[in-house]
Amino acid sequence: MTSLTVLGATGSIGTSTLALVDEHPDRFRIVALTAQSRVDELAELALRYRPELTVIGDPACYAALQERLAGTGLAVAAGPAALVAAAELPAERVVAGIVGIAGLAPSLAAVRRGATVALANKECLVAAGPLFKAAVSRHRARLLPLDSEHNALFQALAGSEGRDVEKLTITASGGPFRCAELAEMRVATPEAALRHPNWRMGPRITIDSATMINKGLELIEAHQLFDLPDERLDVLVHPQSVVHGMVHYCDGSVLAQLGCSDMRVPISYCLGHPERLGSSVPRLDLAALGSLTFTAPDHVRFPAIPLARACLRAGGAAPTILNAADEVAVAAFLDRRIGFLDIVAVIEEVLAEDGRIAPDDLESVFAIDQAARRAAWRKVAERSHRPVSELTP
Ligand code: NDP
Ligand code: MG
């Protein structure tokens, strides 16, 4: 039996993880489950998996969760400190599936007790990469990349020596606006941007896929995970989402990982590692697909990729600011405060404004994150002609 905690249990990654647990009921024991505000969904999961601790992030939802689980003997808690406490419980494996910078403190708590962490939350590596990696090695934690492209690279690297590797390629579906004109993108609604052609994911990463900033964040994630500079990290647009990542070796060999576009593939790798965990995911049928296509990304319609590359090269606070400004801009777009193309424009403006001092501890990461958020809300306010006080959640 492997003891397992799922942070962000009600989300897209969380529910896919628990679907795999359902396929292997004798293999996993659930230690803790967390969510932010979806009380009913979390309560249902708690009743089903009977964890030692069930945590709701939003304190305003605590009473409702207590009520839903009254008389069940299940322990419940609420608030950001309780999310960290959930990660601190001694589970061998932790799936870090909280979205956004909110996932940093709980994921780090799991790292600090030396757990094996299946990392979906890319923000840990984007906003606090050097600090997060230092904690992983100091506490002898094990990091298993869960993001599909990075999981593909991890598999295709198969423990190879760094000097054998010339270059890494991650693929991008291109999102719903892969073939759209800028004029269409300018007036794109949240509904259109949320219509991802291949993957079913939470709203933030789905919008990030539409602007392709997700690929930019993933370049930074790959840089942190595999210690390669910007010029040895490549992106290819591959609309079929079958090849997820490729490792180019110094002898001209290229090893790729393929699979259908279902996150249960990389998640099951992380749950079973170093063994393979069988699963019922649809099998790849290449003959039915017929052809796989690859093109270079268009940096004119998708300026988020070069913008993220610039942040990768600048280092310091730039990736932290990039993530924070994106979180705000995506929320503002989903709330119809700004247009689709404004998302990247807001981020660019915030990046131009802020300083470049590298965060040297967690507190400074959060301080930079908060300052970038405030700046982003100001930019949103300017664009939507509304006072900041009316907009800030
Ligand atoms: P979802 O929005 O579907 O789920 C997010 C989860 O985090 C939910 O359980 C949510 O709770 C919880 N949550 C939201 N806000 C907070 C908060 N402030 N504090 C604590 N918990 C919170 O996201 P995804 O599952 O799509 O993504 C999760 C992470 O995995 C992201 O970092 C994403 O980039 C990464 N990822 C996701 C992929 C995917 O296929 N979905 C692929 C690769 C990476 P509640 O339900 O109550 O709101
Ligand atoms: Mg990905």
Short mmCIF file of N, CA and C and ligand atoms in Angstrom, two decimals, residues 122 146-150 170-171 199 201 205 209 214-215 218 221 244 263, ligand 2:
data_model
loop_
_atom_site.label_atom_id
_atom_site.label_comp_id
_atom_site.label_asym_id
_atom_site.label_seq_id
_atom_site.Cartn_x
_atom_site.Cartn_y
_atom_site.Cartn_z
N LYS A 122 2.98 23.84 -11.87
CA LYS A 122 4.20 24.37 -12.52
C LYS A 122 4.64 25.68 -11.90
N LEU A 146 4.95 15.94 -13.44
CA LEU A 146 3.65 15.39 -13.85
C LEU A 146 3.11 16.09 -15.10
N ASP A 147 3.50 17.33 -15.31
CA ASP A 147 3.09 18.05 -16.52
C ASP A 147 3.47 17.16 -17.71
N SER A 148 2.54 16.99 -18.67
CA SER A 148 2.73 15.92 -19.66
C SER A 148 4.04 16.04 -20.45
N GLU A 149 4.41 17.28 -20.83
CA GLU A 149 5.64 17.46 -21.63
C GLU A 149 6.87 17.10 -20.80
N HIS A 150 6.87 17.50 -19.56
CA HIS A 150 8.05 17.29 -18.70
C HIS A 150 8.13 15.84 -18.25
N ILE A 170 9.58 20.49 -26.33
CA ILE A 170 8.23 20.24 -25.81
C ILE A 170 7.24 20.61 -26.90
N THR A 171 6.12 19.92 -26.93
CA THR A 171 5.13 20.22 -27.97
C THR A 171 3.97 21.01 -27.38
N TRP A 199 -7.35 18.90 -24.70
CA TRP A 199 -7.24 18.58 -23.28
C TRP A 199 -8.40 19.16 -22.49
N MET A 201 -9.01 20.60 -18.98
CA MET A 201 -8.19 21.06 -17.86
C MET A 201 -8.93 22.18 -17.13
N ILE A 205 -5.21 27.11 -16.80
CA ILE A 205 -4.28 26.51 -17.77
C ILE A 205 -4.92 26.44 -19.17
N SER A 209 -3.25 28.06 -22.37
CA SER A 209 -2.97 27.32 -23.60
C SER A 209 -3.43 28.12 -24.81
N ASN A 214 1.16 29.20 -21.57
CA ASN A 214 1.42 27.91 -20.91
C ASN A 214 2.74 27.30 -21.41
N LYS A 215 2.98 27.43 -22.71
CA LYS A 215 4.23 26.86 -23.26
C LYS A 215 5.42 27.66 -22.76
N GLU A 218 6.08 26.56 -19.38
CA GLU A 218 6.68 25.22 -19.44
C GLU A 218 8.14 25.25 -19.86
N GLU A 221 9.75 25.94 -16.69
CA GLU A 221 9.65 24.71 -15.90
C GLU A 221 10.72 23.70 -16.35
N HIS A 244 4.64 14.20 -26.82
CA HIS A 244 4.58 15.23 -25.77
C HIS A 244 5.92 15.90 -25.53
N MET A 263 -4.38 13.07 -19.18
CA MET A 263 -3.40 13.28 -18.11
C MET A 263 -3.21 12.04 -17.23
MG MG B 2 1.76 20.72 -20.12
#
